[in-house]
Coordinates of C-alpha atoms in Angstrom, one line a residue:
X23 CA -91.1 -18.4 92.8
X24 CA -92.8 -17.7 95.9
X25 CA -93.8 -14.1 97.2
X26 CA -90.7 -12.6 98.5
X27 CA -92.2 -9.2 99.6
X28 CA -91.7 -10.2 103.5
X29 CA -88.2 -11.8 102.9
X30 CA -85.2 -9.9 104.5
X31 CA -81.8 -10.3 103.1
X32 CA -78.8 -11.2 105.2
X33 CA -75.9 -8.8 104.4
X34 CA -72.9 -10.0 102.5
X35 CA -70.7 -9.5 105.6
X36 CA -73.1 -10.4 108.5
X37 CA -70.4 -9.5 111.1
X38 CA -68.4 -6.5 109.7
X39 CA -64.9 -5.7 110.7
X40 CA -64.8 -2.7 113.1
X41 CA -61.9 -0.3 112.5
X42 CA -60.1 0.3 115.6
X43 CA -58.9 4.0 115.2
X44 CA -56.8 4.2 118.3
X45 CA -55.0 1.0 117.4
X46 CA -54.3 2.4 114.0
X47 CA -52.9 5.7 115.6
X48 CA -50.5 3.6 117.7
X49 CA -49.5 1.8 114.8
X50 CA -48.8 4.8 112.7
X51 CA -46.6 6.2 115.5
X52 CA -44.7 2.9 115.5
X53 CA -43.8 3.6 111.8
X54 CA -41.8 6.6 113.0
X55 CA -39.8 4.6 115.4
X56 CA -36.5 3.5 113.9
X57 CA -36.3 0.3 116.0
X58 CA -39.6 -0.9 114.6
X59 CA -39.6 -3.5 111.8
X60 CA -42.2 -1.3 109.9
X61 CA -40.2 1.8 110.2
X62 CA -40.9 4.1 107.3
X63 CA -38.3 6.4 105.5
X64 CA -38.2 10.0 106.9
X65 CA -39.8 11.3 103.6
X66 CA -42.9 9.8 104.7
X67 CA -43.0 11.0 108.2
X68 CA -44.9 14.3 107.3
X69 CA -47.5 12.3 105.6
X70 CA -47.8 9.7 108.5
X71 CA -48.1 12.6 111.1
X72 CA -50.8 14.2 109.0
X73 CA -52.6 11.0 109.0
X74 CA -52.4 10.7 112.7
X75 CA -53.7 14.3 113.0
X76 CA -56.6 13.5 110.8
X77 CA -57.6 10.6 112.9
X78 CA -57.2 12.5 116.1
X79 CA -59.3 15.3 114.6
X80 CA -62.0 12.7 113.5
X81 CA -61.6 13.7 109.8
X82 CA -60.9 10.4 108.6
X83 CA -62.3 6.8 109.9
X84 CA -59.9 4.4 108.5
X85 CA -62.6 3.0 106.2
X86 CA -62.9 5.4 103.3
X87 CA -59.8 5.9 101.1
X88 CA -57.7 8.9 101.9
X89 CA -54.5 10.2 100.0
X90 CA -51.9 12.1 101.7
X91 CA -49.1 13.9 99.9
X92 CA -46.8 16.5 101.3
X93 CA -48.7 16.2 104.5
X94 CA -51.9 17.3 102.8
X95 CA -55.0 15.1 102.4
X96 CA -56.2 15.3 98.8
X97 CA -58.5 13.3 96.4
X98 CA -57.2 10.2 94.5
X99 CA -57.3 12.4 91.3
X100 CA -55.2 15.1 92.7
X101 CA -52.8 12.8 94.3
X102 CA -52.2 10.9 90.9
X103 CA -52.0 14.3 89.0
X104 CA -49.2 15.5 91.3
X105 CA -47.3 12.3 91.0
X106 CA -47.3 12.5 87.0
X107 CA -46.1 16.0 87.4
X108 CA -43.1 15.3 89.5
X109 CA -39.5 15.3 87.9
X110 CA -38.0 12.0 89.1
X111 CA -34.5 13.6 88.8
X112 CA -35.3 16.1 91.6
X113 CA -36.6 15.7 95.1
X114 CA -39.9 13.7 95.1
X115 CA -42.9 14.1 97.4
X116 CA -43.8 10.8 98.9
X117 CA -47.4 9.6 99.0
X118 CA -49.5 7.9 101.8
X119 CA -52.8 6.2 101.8
X120 CA -55.3 5.4 104.5
X121 CA -58.5 3.2 104.3
X122 CA -59.6 -0.4 104.0
X123 CA -59.5 -2.7 101.0
X124 CA -61.1 -6.0 100.3
X125 CA -60.1 -9.1 98.3
X126 CA -63.1 -11.3 97.7
X127 CA -62.9 -13.4 94.5
X128 CA -66.3 -13.8 92.8
X129 CA -65.5 -16.4 90.5
X130 CA -69.2 -17.3 89.9
X131 CA -69.3 -14.3 87.8
X132 CA -66.7 -15.5 85.1
X133 CA -66.9 -17.9 82.4
X134 CA -64.2 -20.4 81.0
X135 CA -60.7 -19.1 81.4
X136 CA -57.1 -20.1 82.4
X137 CA -57.9 -19.7 86.1
X138 CA -60.2 -22.7 85.8
X139 CA -63.8 -22.9 84.6
X140 CA -64.9 -19.9 86.5
X141 CA -62.1 -17.5 85.9
X142 CA -60.7 -14.9 83.4
X143 CA -57.2 -13.4 83.1
X144 CA -55.9 -10.0 82.6
X145 CA -52.6 -9.5 81.2
X146 CA -50.7 -6.4 82.0
X147 CA -47.3 -4.8 82.3
X148 CA -46.3 -3.2 85.5
X149 CA -43.6 -0.8 86.8
X150 CA -42.9 1.3 89.7
X151 CA -43.8 4.9 88.9
X152 CA -40.8 6.8 87.4
X153 CA -41.9 10.2 88.8
X154 CA -41.7 8.5 92.2
X155 CA -38.3 6.8 91.9
X156 CA -38.9 3.8 89.9
X157 CA -36.1 2.9 87.5
X158 CA -38.3 1.9 84.7
X159 CA -38.0 -1.9 84.9
X160 CA -41.1 -3.6 83.4
X161 CA -42.6 -6.7 84.7
X162 CA -45.3 -8.7 83.0
X163 CA -48.4 -9.8 85.2
X164 CA -51.2 -12.2 84.8
X165 CA -54.2 -11.6 87.3
X166 CA -57.5 -13.0 87.9
X167 CA -60.2 -10.4 87.0
X168 CA -62.1 -10.1 90.2
X169 CA -64.9 -7.9 90.9
X170 CA -64.7 -8.5 94.4
X171 CA -61.0 -7.1 94.9
X172 CA -60.3 -3.4 95.1
X173 CA -56.5 -3.7 95.4
X174 CA -54.1 -5.5 93.0
X175 CA -52.1 -8.3 94.2
X176 CA -48.4 -8.2 94.0
X177 CA -46.3 -11.2 95.2
X178 CA -42.9 -10.8 96.8
X179 CA -41.5 -12.5 93.9
X180 CA -43.0 -9.6 91.7
X181 CA -41.1 -7.1 93.6
X182 CA -37.7 -8.7 92.9
X183 CA -38.7 -8.2 89.1
X184 CA -39.7 -4.5 89.3
X185 CA -36.2 -3.0 89.8
X186 CA -34.6 -1.1 92.5
X187 CA -37.2 -0.2 95.0
X188 CA -35.0 1.5 97.6
X189 CA -36.1 5.1 98.0
X190 CA -39.2 4.6 96.1
X191 CA -41.8 7.2 97.1
X192 CA -45.0 5.2 96.8
X193 CA -44.8 2.8 99.7
X194 CA -48.1 3.8 101.0
X195 CA -48.8 1.8 104.3
X196 CA -50.0 -1.6 105.1
X197 CA -53.1 -3.6 104.4
X198 CA -53.4 -6.0 107.2
X199 CA -49.9 -7.2 107.6
X200 CA -48.9 -6.7 104.1
X201 CA -47.1 -3.7 102.8
X202 CA -48.9 -1.8 100.0
X203 CA -47.4 0.1 97.1
X204 CA -48.6 2.2 94.0
X205 CA -47.5 1.0 90.7
X206 CA -48.3 1.8 87.0
X207 CA -49.9 -0.9 85.0
X208 CA -50.7 -1.2 81.3
X209 CA -53.1 -3.8 79.8
X210 CA -51.7 -6.0 76.9
X211 CA -53.1 -8.1 74.3
X212 CA -52.5 -11.8 74.0
X213 CA -49.4 -11.3 71.9
X214 CA -48.3 -9.0 74.9
X215 CA -48.6 -5.7 72.8
X216 CA -49.9 -2.9 75.0
X217 CA -53.3 -1.4 74.0
X218 CA -54.2 0.7 77.1
X219 CA -52.9 3.9 78.6
X220 CA -51.0 3.6 82.0
X221 CA -53.1 3.4 85.0
X222 CA -52.0 4.0 88.6
X223 CA -53.1 1.0 90.8
X224 CA -52.5 0.3 94.4
X225 CA -51.3 -3.1 95.3
X226 CA -50.7 -5.2 98.3
X227 CA -47.5 -7.0 98.5
X228 CA -47.9 -10.5 99.9
X229 CA -46.1 -13.8 99.9
X230 CA -46.5 -16.1 97.1
X231 CA -48.0 -19.5 98.1
X232 CA -49.6 -22.7 96.8
X233 CA -52.9 -21.9 95.1
X234 CA -53.1 -18.3 96.0
X235 CA -54.0 -16.2 92.9
X236 CA -53.1 -12.7 91.8
X237 CA -56.2 -10.6 91.9
X238 CA -56.9 -7.4 89.9
X239 CA -57.6 -4.1 91.4
X240 CA -60.4 -1.5 91.2
X241 CA -58.6 1.2 88.9
X242 CA -58.9 -1.1 85.6
X243 CA -62.6 -1.5 86.4
X244 CA -62.8 2.4 86.7
X245 CA -61.0 3.0 83.4
X246 CA -62.5 0.2 81.2
X247 CA -65.9 -1.6 80.5
X248 CA -65.4 -5.3 81.3
X249 CA -68.0 -7.9 80.4
X250 CA -68.7 -11.5 79.4
X251 CA -71.8 -13.4 78.4
X252 CA -73.4 -16.9 78.7
X253 CA -71.4 -19.2 76.5
X254 CA -68.7 -16.7 75.6
X255 CA -65.2 -18.0 76.5
X256 CA -63.6 -14.7 76.4
X257 CA -63.6 -11.5 78.6
X258 CA -64.4 -8.5 76.8
X259 CA -62.6 -5.3 77.9
X260 CA -63.1 -1.7 76.0
X261 CA -62.3 1.8 76.5
X262 CA -66.0 2.5 75.3
X263 CA -69.3 0.9 76.2
X264 CA -70.1 0.7 72.5
X265 CA -66.9 -1.2 72.0
X266 CA -68.1 -4.2 73.9
X267 CA -70.8 -5.0 71.4
X268 CA -68.6 -6.7 68.9
X269 CA -66.8 -8.6 71.4
X270 CA -69.5 -10.4 73.4

């Protein structure tokens, strides 16, 4: 190949989106208005006001992920830890998130799979988190393993299969024009028997439509090693790095 030392590379997003903080602040204020179609339950108002204050003080920029619980900005790990410590039979603390997400399907990274010649599926069980008011209803999902997506896709048809979402404490804002929610997922084998521990994943809820795939989220990739190889028709997923050797 020719000498490339003088070549400059065009960025993956040549014209990046610019986050409008003032617009987001006004949007958050609208969530407190009972006449607004995106009005949020009163249990979220403390978190929403805290988010507004963080924007006004310049402590968050709307791009980096921020978790707010009980009106306090905490790390993702701390937020999820507090969630799992809650007693669902008592008053629960709602959680809110701010920050941008992306869903870019990088199909060229995959070999043969049920999503076509360039895709691989991940099979998982999902439920609304019991500690935040979920009733324990379990729903099976198949998602396209997508390294370009950092948020799980849930379709509106999925929400109807996850039990009673009224009063659920993990509706955590909107991604673009789609509401977002925290769910607990568990990976399963081809025979649908579970093999992973539960993982809390953020999901965007969007309408189902022709040809629209369900994409995986980022927390799966943080919890497991995922790999495939040339000529290998299977996607290898392992808790440990050494566990991949016998699979690919």
